[in-house]
Tab-separated table of C-alpha atoms in Angstrom:
chain	number	residue	atom	x	y	z
B	1	MET	CA	-84.573	39.182	48.873
B	2	LEU	CA	-84.098	37.588	46.071
B	3	VAL	CA	-85.287	39.116	42.787
B	4	ILE	CA	-85.915	37.376	39.547
B	5	LYS	CA	-86.098	39.703	36.752
B	6	SER	CA	-86.692	38.303	33.938
B	7	PHE	CA	-89.110	34.926	32.635
B	8	GLY	CA	-86.407	33.062	32.367
B	9	GLU	CA	-84.330	33.511	35.814
B	10	ARG	CA	-88.660	32.912	37.253
B	11	LYS	CA	-89.633	29.679	35.095
B	12	LYS	CA	-86.063	28.585	36.370
B	13	VAL	CA	-86.803	28.080	39.997
B	14	ILE	CA	-89.713	27.218	39.087
B	15	GLU	CA	-89.263	24.645	37.726
B	16	LYS	CA	-86.735	23.595	39.924
B	17	LEU	CA	-89.009	23.803	42.971
B	18	ARG	CA	-91.069	21.679	41.257
B	19	GLY	CA	-88.328	19.359	41.174
B	20	GLU	CA	-86.794	19.949	44.670
B	21	PHE	CA	-91.184	19.028	45.895
B	22	ASP	CA	-90.936	16.096	43.100
B	23	VAL	CA	-88.594	14.671	44.943
B	24	ILE	CA	-89.926	14.864	48.355
B	25	ARG	CA	-93.197	13.637	47.350
B	26	SER	CA	-91.540	10.683	46.074
B	27	ARG	CA	-89.297	10.432	49.380
B	28	GLU	CA	-92.834	10.725	50.751
B	29	ARG	CA	-94.896	7.664	48.614
B	30	VAL	CA	-91.540	5.824	48.907
B	31	ARG	CA	-91.390	5.584	53.624
B	32	LYS	CA	-95.711	6.070	53.148
B	33	GLU	CA	-95.138	1.747	51.429
B	34	GLU	CA	-92.286	1.411	54.078
B	35	CYS	CA	-94.185	1.925	56.552
B	36	GLU	CA	-97.032	0.310	55.258
B	37	GLY	CA	-95.107	-3.071	54.648
B	38	LEU	CA	-93.658	-3.242	58.205
B	39	SER	CA	-97.164	-2.682	60.031
B	40	VAL	CA	-98.378	-5.946	57.453
B	41	LYS	CA	-95.168	-7.674	59.174
B	42	CYS	CA	-95.374	-6.277	62.668
B	43	GLU	CA	-99.436	-7.817	62.872
B	44	ALA	CA	-98.519	-10.999	61.457
B	45	ALA	CA	-96.190	-11.629	64.488
B	46	MET	CA	-98.348	-10.477	66.200
B	47	THR	CA	-101.152	-12.536	64.834
B	48	GLU	CA	-98.640	-14.873	65.332
B	49	PHE	CA	-97.259	-13.991	68.589
B	50	GLU	CA	-100.983	-13.759	70.590
B	51	LYS	CA	-101.116	-17.604	69.259
B	52	ASN	CA	-98.260	-18.804	70.542
B	53	PHE	CA	-98.993	-21.525	72.942
B	54	ALA	CA	-96.177	-19.982	75.537
B	55	VAL	CA	-97.558	-17.288	75.744
B	56	VAL	CA	-100.907	-18.161	76.215
B	57	ALA	CA	-99.970	-19.951	79.179
B	58	LEU	CA	-98.327	-17.752	80.291
B	59	TRP	CA	-101.100	-15.082	79.977
B	60	GLU	CA	-103.459	-17.467	81.911
B	61	LYS	CA	-100.843	-17.911	85.320
B	62	ILE	CA	-100.696	-14.433	85.025
B	63	SER	CA	-104.080	-14.079	85.147
B	64	ALA	CA	-104.442	-16.727	87.517
B	65	LEU	CA	-100.956	-14.604	89.811
B	66	SER	CA	-102.629	-11.262	89.713
B	67	THR	CA	-106.411	-13.001	91.374
B	68	LYS	CA	-104.432	-14.188	94.119
B	69	VAL	CA	-102.370	-11.247	94.410
B	70	LYS	CA	-106.461	-9.239	94.921
B	71	GLU	CA	-107.172	-11.833	97.005
B	72	HIS	CA	-103.878	-12.298	99.569
B	73	LYS	CA	-104.478	-7.926	99.288
B	74	LEU	CA	-108.052	-7.772	100.641
B	75	ASN	CA	-107.173	-10.716	103.599
B	76	LEU	CA	-104.060	-8.386	104.654
B	77	ASP	CA	-106.102	-5.809	104.643
B	78	ARG	CA	-109.046	-6.921	106.832
B	79	MET	CA	-106.225	-8.432	109.388
B	80	MET	CA	-104.510	-5.109	109.731
B	81	LEU	CA	-108.118	-3.235	110.086
B	82	LYS	CA	-109.009	-6.444	112.782
B	83	SER	CA	-105.121	-5.162	114.595
């Protein structure tokens, strides 16, 4: 257990803790700014990706195929019930 006897020792400990706090706060601020920058870049990349004609065409194809799969499954279910 740490026992601080004099005012000078207390002051040194407080200054040290404040310094450590300032360093931690500064690092957090830098990380937050980095995160915000990466978020902006990510949003821009996703917007560009969503506008890509190849991606749009693939999504349309996937949607059409998904509809066909559902239709075929319904037909198969009907056939299985009849037999």
